[in-house]
Amino acid sequence: MKTHYKTCVILLVGTVSTSLYVWLSMIQVVPSIFHIHSIRKIWDDNYSKCVLHREKEAHRTHHSPLYVTFSLHGRLGNWMFAYASLLGIAMKNNRQPFISRYSSLSSIFKLQHTMPWKPVCMEDFEEQYPCKYDRSTENMPRVNLTLKQYFQSWKYFESYESEIRKEYTFWPNIYDDARKIFLKYKGSNSNSSIYISVHVRRTDMMIPSSTKLGFKSAPLEYINNAMNYMRKKFTGRTITFLVVSDDYVWCKKHLTGPDTVVIPKNHQFVDIAILSMCNHSIITTGTYGWWGAWLAGGHTVYYKNFPEHGSHLYGEFDPVDFYPPAWVAIDTGSYNFYNRNLVTYLLIFTVIMIF
């Protein structure tokens, strides 16, 4: 009788423990038994191959490399953010970054971190918001990872700017095409002339599905205001504004100043190379213009009232994380460069007089 009692107790405890473990693994409090390393190698053929590769690498190099890559979302500006952030995150976490040698981004830039194959035991890592810095990337799980979503913040790669600029070297065919167009509008102007790009993004920012989320196109008042700001900032210099846009007809109609050239639309790879050749930049909305300005360096002005306040995108966007601190925010109101400096001087003078 006692033996049967003990057997029943053992079976009951075993059943309850197993049920509890299964429930906890389902809600991801503990790892599933199917994901325990030694067991997963048996049932998951892809995982087994990956483990075998890592063990060979560890034997060859005396350490086991951990890889990190990203999945492509959106278009060129989004890809450039993802790759730059990938490198920054990898360097902070001592990982080996890579993307496919056959990716679209590899056909534009001379990227150094490409591979013809992909480790098969990759796990997903998702950011919290697309345009906010995620601090959890500073201490990543010790597994091979695929970064999901966008990772659109300069903070991910702020310490690795020189490395990123080297990565974003255009292939000669793209650079040469862009250079020919740039020199066509540069002409024989003196070396004291400066060229300021104006990137105007309109078409996809104005469709109902985009505006519903909070995307918007910068109004003409902002563009004129930003150009006036640049004219005042660089008084005494010969300025040429080079306008690059997805809406050539609109720009040709509204941006008609004698110092302004609206460039006919080219392939997007060529247009962003043209933006990178300018001395300074004015951008409206979106990541494409953002990267044109970042590659150019110099002084950058951006549209302050993006995205639409109270929208879905507004909740996922932090301008402090998205725009570098040296860039200048301007809205549609009048911007008097000299009045702004005058106020600053008056404040400094007041403080000095008080103390």
Coordinates of C-alpha atoms in Angstrom, one line a residue:
M1 CA 0.0 0.0 0.0
K2 CA 2.8 2.4 0.9
T3 CA 4.6 1.6 -2.3
H4 CA 1.5 2.5 -4.4
Y5 CA 1.1 5.7 -2.4
K6 CA 4.6 6.8 -3.0
T7 CA 4.2 6.0 -6.7
C8 CA 1.1 8.0 -6.9
V9 CA 2.7 11.0 -5.2
I10 CA 5.7 10.8 -7.6
L11 CA 3.5 10.6 -10.6
L12 CA 1.4 13.5 -9.3
V13 CA 4.4 15.7 -8.6
G14 CA 5.9 14.8 -12.0
T15 CA 2.7 15.6 -13.8
V16 CA 2.2 19.0 -12.0
S17 CA 5.9 19.9 -12.5
T18 CA 5.7 19.0 -16.2
S19 CA 2.5 20.9 -16.7
L20 CA 3.9 24.0 -14.9
Y21 CA 7.1 23.9 -17.0
V22 CA 5.1 23.6 -20.3
W23 CA 2.9 26.5 -19.2
L24 CA 5.9 28.7 -18.2
S25 CA 7.7 27.9 -21.5
M26 CA 4.6 28.8 -23.4
I27 CA 4.5 32.3 -21.8
Q28 CA 8.3 32.5 -22.3
V29 CA 9.2 32.7 -18.6
V30 CA 11.6 29.7 -19.0
P31 CA 13.0 28.3 -22.3
S32 CA 11.1 25.6 -24.1
I33 CA 12.7 22.2 -23.9
F34 CA 12.9 22.3 -27.7
H35 CA 15.2 25.3 -27.4
I36 CA 17.6 23.8 -24.9
H37 CA 20.9 23.6 -26.8
S38 CA 21.7 19.9 -26.5
I39 CA 18.1 18.9 -27.4
R40 CA 17.6 21.4 -30.2
K41 CA 20.6 20.1 -32.0
I42 CA 18.8 16.8 -32.4
W43 CA 15.5 17.9 -33.8
D44 CA 16.4 21.2 -35.6
D45 CA 18.7 20.4 -38.6
N46 CA 19.4 24.0 -39.5
Y47 CA 20.3 24.8 -35.9
S48 CA 22.6 21.8 -35.8
K49 CA 24.4 22.9 -38.9
C50 CA 24.8 26.4 -37.4
V51 CA 26.2 25.0 -34.2
L52 CA 28.6 22.8 -36.1
H53 CA 29.8 25.8 -38.1
R54 CA 30.3 27.8 -34.9
E55 CA 32.2 25.0 -33.3
K56 CA 34.5 24.8 -36.3
E57 CA 35.1 28.5 -36.2
A58 CA 35.8 28.4 -32.5
H59 CA 38.4 25.6 -33.0
R60 CA 40.0 27.6 -35.9
T61 CA 40.1 31.0 -34.3
H62 CA 40.0 29.9 -30.6
H63 CA 36.7 31.8 -30.0
S64 CA 33.2 31.4 -31.2
P65 CA 32.0 34.4 -33.2
L66 CA 28.6 35.9 -32.7
Y67 CA 26.9 37.4 -35.7
V68 CA 24.4 40.2 -36.1
T69 CA 22.6 41.4 -39.3
F70 CA 19.3 43.2 -40.2
S71 CA 16.3 42.6 -42.3
L72 CA 15.6 45.1 -45.0
H73 CA 12.5 47.4 -44.5
G74 CA 11.4 50.4 -46.5
R75 CA 13.7 52.0 -49.0
L76 CA 17.2 53.5 -49.4
G77 CA 17.2 55.9 -46.4
N78 CA 15.8 53.2 -44.1
W79 CA 18.4 50.7 -45.3
M80 CA 21.2 53.2 -44.7
F81 CA 20.0 53.8 -41.1
A82 CA 19.7 50.0 -40.5
Y83 CA 23.2 49.3 -41.8
A84 CA 24.9 52.2 -39.9
S85 CA 23.0 51.2 -36.7
L86 CA 24.0 47.6 -37.3
L87 CA 27.7 48.5 -37.3
G88 CA 27.4 50.6 -34.2
I89 CA 25.4 48.0 -32.3
A90 CA 27.8 45.3 -33.4
M91 CA 30.9 47.2 -32.3
K92 CA 29.4 48.1 -28.9
N93 CA 28.5 44.4 -28.3
N94 CA 31.7 42.8 -29.8
R95 CA 29.8 41.1 -32.6
Q96 CA 30.5 40.4 -36.2
P97 CA 28.1 42.5 -38.4
F98 CA 27.2 41.4 -41.9
I99 CA 24.6 41.7 -44.6
S100 CA 24.2 39.7 -47.8
R101 CA 26.8 40.4 -50.5
Y102 CA 23.9 40.5 -52.9
S103 CA 21.7 43.0 -51.1
S104 CA 20.5 46.2 -52.8
L105 CA 22.7 48.3 -50.5
S106 CA 25.8 46.5 -51.6
S107 CA 25.1 47.6 -55.2
I108 CA 25.4 51.2 -54.1
F109 CA 28.2 51.4 -51.6
K110 CA 31.5 49.6 -51.2
L111 CA 30.4 47.8 -48.0
Q112 CA 33.0 45.9 -46.1
H113 CA 30.8 43.8 -43.9
T114 CA 29.1 41.4 -46.4
M115 CA 29.0 37.6 -46.6
P116 CA 27.8 35.3 -49.4
W117 CA 26.1 33.0 -46.8
K118 CA 24.0 33.5 -43.7
P119 CA 24.2 31.7 -40.4
V120 CA 21.0 29.7 -40.0
C121 CA 20.6 30.0 -36.2
M122 CA 19.6 33.6 -36.1
E123 CA 17.1 35.0 -33.6
D124 CA 15.1 38.2 -34.0
F125 CA 15.7 41.3 -32.0
E126 CA 13.0 44.0 -32.3
E127 CA 13.3 47.6 -31.3
Q128 CA 10.7 49.4 -29.3
Y129 CA 10.1 52.4 -31.5
P130 CA 11.4 53.1 -35.1
C131 CA 12.7 56.6 -34.4
K132 CA 13.8 56.5 -30.8
Y133 CA 17.1 55.2 -29.4
D134 CA 16.7 51.8 -27.7
R135 CA 19.2 51.4 -24.8
S136 CA 18.6 47.6 -24.7
T137 CA 20.9 47.4 -27.8
E138 CA 23.8 48.2 -25.5
N139 CA 23.7 44.8 -23.9
M140 CA 22.5 42.2 -26.5
P141 CA 21.6 38.6 -25.8
R142 CA 24.6 36.2 -26.4
V143 CA 23.1 34.6 -29.6
N144 CA 23.2 35.3 -33.3
L145 CA 20.7 38.1 -34.0
T146 CA 18.7 39.7 -36.8
L147 CA 17.7 43.3 -36.1
K148 CA 14.1 43.8 -37.1
Q149 CA 12.4 47.1 -37.9
Y150 CA 14.3 50.3 -38.5
F151 CA 16.8 51.5 -35.8
Q152 CA 16.7 55.1 -37.0
S153 CA 18.8 57.2 -34.5
W154 CA 22.2 58.7 -34.9
K155 CA 22.9 57.6 -31.4
Y156 CA 23.4 54.0 -32.5
F157 CA 26.6 54.9 -34.4
E158 CA 27.7 58.3 -33.0
S159 CA 31.1 56.9 -31.9
Y160 CA 31.8 55.3 -35.3
E161 CA 31.2 58.1 -37.7
S162 CA 34.5 57.7 -39.6
E163 CA 33.9 54.0 -40.1
I164 CA 30.3 54.6 -41.4
R165 CA 31.6 57.3 -43.8
K166 CA 34.1 54.9 -45.2
E167 CA 31.4 52.2 -45.6
Y168 CA 29.2 54.6 -47.5
T169 CA 31.7 55.1 -50.4
F170 CA 29.7 55.1 -53.7
W171 CA 30.7 52.7 -56.4
P172 CA 32.5 54.5 -59.3
N173 CA 29.6 54.3 -61.8
I174 CA 27.2 56.0 -59.4
Y175 CA 29.7 58.6 -58.2
D176 CA 30.8 59.5 -61.8
D177 CA 27.2 60.0 -63.0
A178 CA 26.4 62.2 -60.0
R179 CA 29.7 64.2 -60.4
K180 CA 28.9 65.0 -64.1
I181 CA 25.5 66.4 -63.1
F182 CA 26.9 68.3 -60.1
L183 CA 29.7 69.9 -62.3
K184 CA 27.1 70.8 -64.9
Y185 CA 25.4 73.1 -62.5
K186 CA 28.5 74.2 -60.7
G187 CA 30.0 75.6 -63.9
S188 CA 33.0 77.9 -63.6
N189 CA 32.0 79.5 -60.2
S190 CA 34.9 80.4 -58.0
N191 CA 36.1 78.3 -55.1
S192 CA 34.4 80.8 -52.7
S193 CA 31.0 79.7 -53.9
I194 CA 29.0 77.3 -51.8
Y195 CA 26.4 74.8 -52.8
I196 CA 23.5 74.0 -50.6
S197 CA 21.2 71.1 -51.4
V198 CA 17.5 71.4 -50.9
H199 CA 15.8 68.0 -50.7
V200 CA 12.1 68.2 -51.1
R201 CA 10.1 65.0 -50.5
R202 CA 6.4 65.2 -51.4
T203 CA 4.7 62.4 -53.3
D204 CA 4.6 59.5 -50.9
M205 CA 4.3 61.8 -47.9
M206 CA 1.0 63.2 -49.1
I207 CA -1.0 60.0 -49.8
P208 CA -3.9 59.3 -47.4
S209 CA -2.3 56.1 -45.9
S210 CA 0.9 58.2 -45.0
T211 CA -0.9 61.2 -43.6
K212 CA -3.1 59.0 -41.5
L213 CA 0.0 57.7 -39.7
G214 CA 1.4 61.2 -39.2
F215 CA 3.7 61.7 -42.2
K216 CA 3.6 65.1 -43.9
S217 CA 5.3 67.1 -46.5
A218 CA 7.0 70.4 -45.5
P219 CA 5.2 73.4 -46.8
L220 CA 6.6 76.0 -49.2
E221 CA 6.8 78.5 -46.3
Y222 CA 9.3 76.4 -44.5
I223 CA 11.5 75.9 -47.6
N224 CA 11.6 79.6 -48.3
N225 CA 12.3 80.3 -44.7
A226 CA 15.2 77.8 -44.6
M227 CA 16.7 79.2 -47.8
N228 CA 16.5 82.8 -46.4
Y229 CA 18.2 81.5 -43.2
M230 CA 21.1 80.1 -45.3
R231 CA 21.4 83.3 -47.3
K232 CA 21.8 85.3 -44.1
K233 CA 24.1 82.8 -42.5
F234 CA 26.5 82.9 -45.4
T235 CA 26.2 86.6 -46.3
G236 CA 28.9 87.6 -48.7
R237 CA 29.3 84.2 -50.3
T238 CA 28.0 83.2 -53.7
I239 CA 25.3 80.6 -53.0
T240 CA 23.7 78.1 -55.3
F241 CA 20.8 76.1 -54.1
L242 CA 20.6 72.7 -55.8
V243 CA 17.1 71.3 -55.4
V244 CA 16.6 67.5 -55.6
S245 CA 13.0 66.2 -55.3
D246 CA 10.6 63.5 -56.2
D247 CA 8.2 66.3 -57.5
Y248 CA 10.2 68.1 -60.1
V249 CA 7.1 70.0 -61.5
W250 CA 6.1 71.4 -58.1
C251 CA 9.7 72.6 -57.3
K252 CA 10.2 74.1 -60.8
K253 CA 7.0 76.1 -60.3
H254 CA 7.6 77.3 -56.7
L255 CA 11.3 77.5 -56.3
T256 CA 12.3 80.1 -58.8
G257 CA 15.0 82.3 -57.2
P258 CA 18.0 83.4 -59.4
D259 CA 20.3 81.5 -57.0
T260 CA 18.2 78.3 -57.3
V261 CA 18.6 75.3 -59.7
V262 CA 16.0 72.5 -59.8
I263 CA 17.7 69.4 -61.0
P264 CA 15.6 67.0 -63.1
K265 CA 15.0 63.7 -61.3
N266 CA 17.6 61.0 -61.7
H267 CA 18.0 57.5 -60.3
Q268 CA 17.7 57.6 -56.5
F269 CA 21.3 56.3 -56.1
V270 CA 22.6 59.2 -58.2
D271 CA 20.5 61.8 -56.5
I272 CA 21.7 61.0 -53.1
A273 CA 25.3 61.1 -54.3
I274 CA 24.6 64.6 -55.7
L275 CA 23.2 65.6 -52.2
S276 CA 26.4 64.3 -50.6
M277 CA 28.6 66.6 -52.8
C278 CA 27.1 69.8 -51.5
N279 CA 28.6 72.0 -48.8
H280 CA 25.4 72.4 -46.7
S281 CA 21.9 71.0 -46.6
I282 CA 18.2 71.8 -46.3
I283 CA 16.0 68.8 -45.7
T284 CA 12.2 68.5 -45.4
T285 CA 11.0 65.1 -44.3
G286 CA 12.0 61.4 -44.5
T287 CA 15.2 59.5 -44.1
Y288 CA 16.5 59.9 -47.7
G289 CA 17.2 63.6 -47.3
W290 CA 18.5 62.9 -43.8
W291 CA 21.3 60.7 -45.2
G292 CA 22.0 63.1 -48.1
A293 CA 22.7 65.8 -45.4
W294 CA 24.7 63.5 -43.2
L295 CA 27.0 62.4 -46.0
A296 CA 27.5 66.0 -47.0
G297 CA 28.4 67.2 -43.5
G298 CA 28.4 70.9 -43.2
H299 CA 25.5 72.9 -41.8
T300 CA 22.0 71.3 -41.9
V301 CA 18.5 72.7 -41.5
Y302 CA 15.5 70.5 -41.0
Y303 CA 11.7 70.9 -40.8
K304 CA 10.7 71.3 -37.1
N305 CA 7.1 70.4 -37.4
F306 CA 7.5 66.7 -38.4
P307 CA 5.7 64.4 -37.8
E308 CA 2.1 65.5 -37.3
H309 CA 1.5 66.3 -33.6
G310 CA -0.7 63.7 -31.9
S311 CA -0.4 61.1 -34.6
H312 CA 0.7 57.5 -34.4
L313 CA 4.1 58.3 -35.7
Y314 CA 4.5 61.2 -33.3
G315 CA 4.4 58.7 -30.4
E316 CA 7.2 56.7 -32.0
F317 CA 9.4 59.6 -32.8
D318 CA 11.9 61.6 -30.7
P319 CA 13.6 64.5 -32.5
V320 CA 16.5 64.4 -30.0
D321 CA 17.2 60.8 -31.0
F322 CA 16.5 61.3 -34.7
Y323 CA 18.3 64.6 -35.6
P324 CA 21.9 65.2 -34.6
P325 CA 22.3 68.0 -32.1
A326 CA 24.2 70.3 -34.4
W327 CA 21.4 70.4 -36.9
V328 CA 19.1 73.4 -36.8
A329 CA 15.3 73.1 -36.5
I330 CA 13.2 75.7 -38.4
D331 CA 9.4 76.0 -38.8
T332 CA 7.2 78.0 -41.1
G333 CA 7.3 81.2 -39.0
S334 CA 9.6 84.0 -39.9
Y335 CA 13.2 83.4 -38.9
N336 CA 15.4 86.4 -38.5
F337 CA 19.0 85.3 -38.1
Y338 CA 20.2 88.6 -36.8
N339 CA 17.3 89.1 -34.4
R340 CA 18.0 85.7 -32.9
N341 CA 21.7 86.7 -32.3
L342 CA 20.6 90.1 -30.9
V343 CA 18.4 88.4 -28.3
T344 CA 21.3 86.2 -27.4
Y345 CA 23.7 89.1 -27.0
L346 CA 21.1 91.0 -24.9
L347 CA 20.7 88.0 -22.6
I348 CA 24.5 87.7 -22.1
F349 CA 24.8 91.5 -21.5
T350 CA 21.9 91.3 -18.9
V351 CA 23.6 88.4 -17.0
I352 CA 26.9 90.3 -17.0
M353 CA 25.3 93.5 -15.6
I354 CA 23.4 91.5 -12.9
F355 CA 26.6 89.8 -11.6

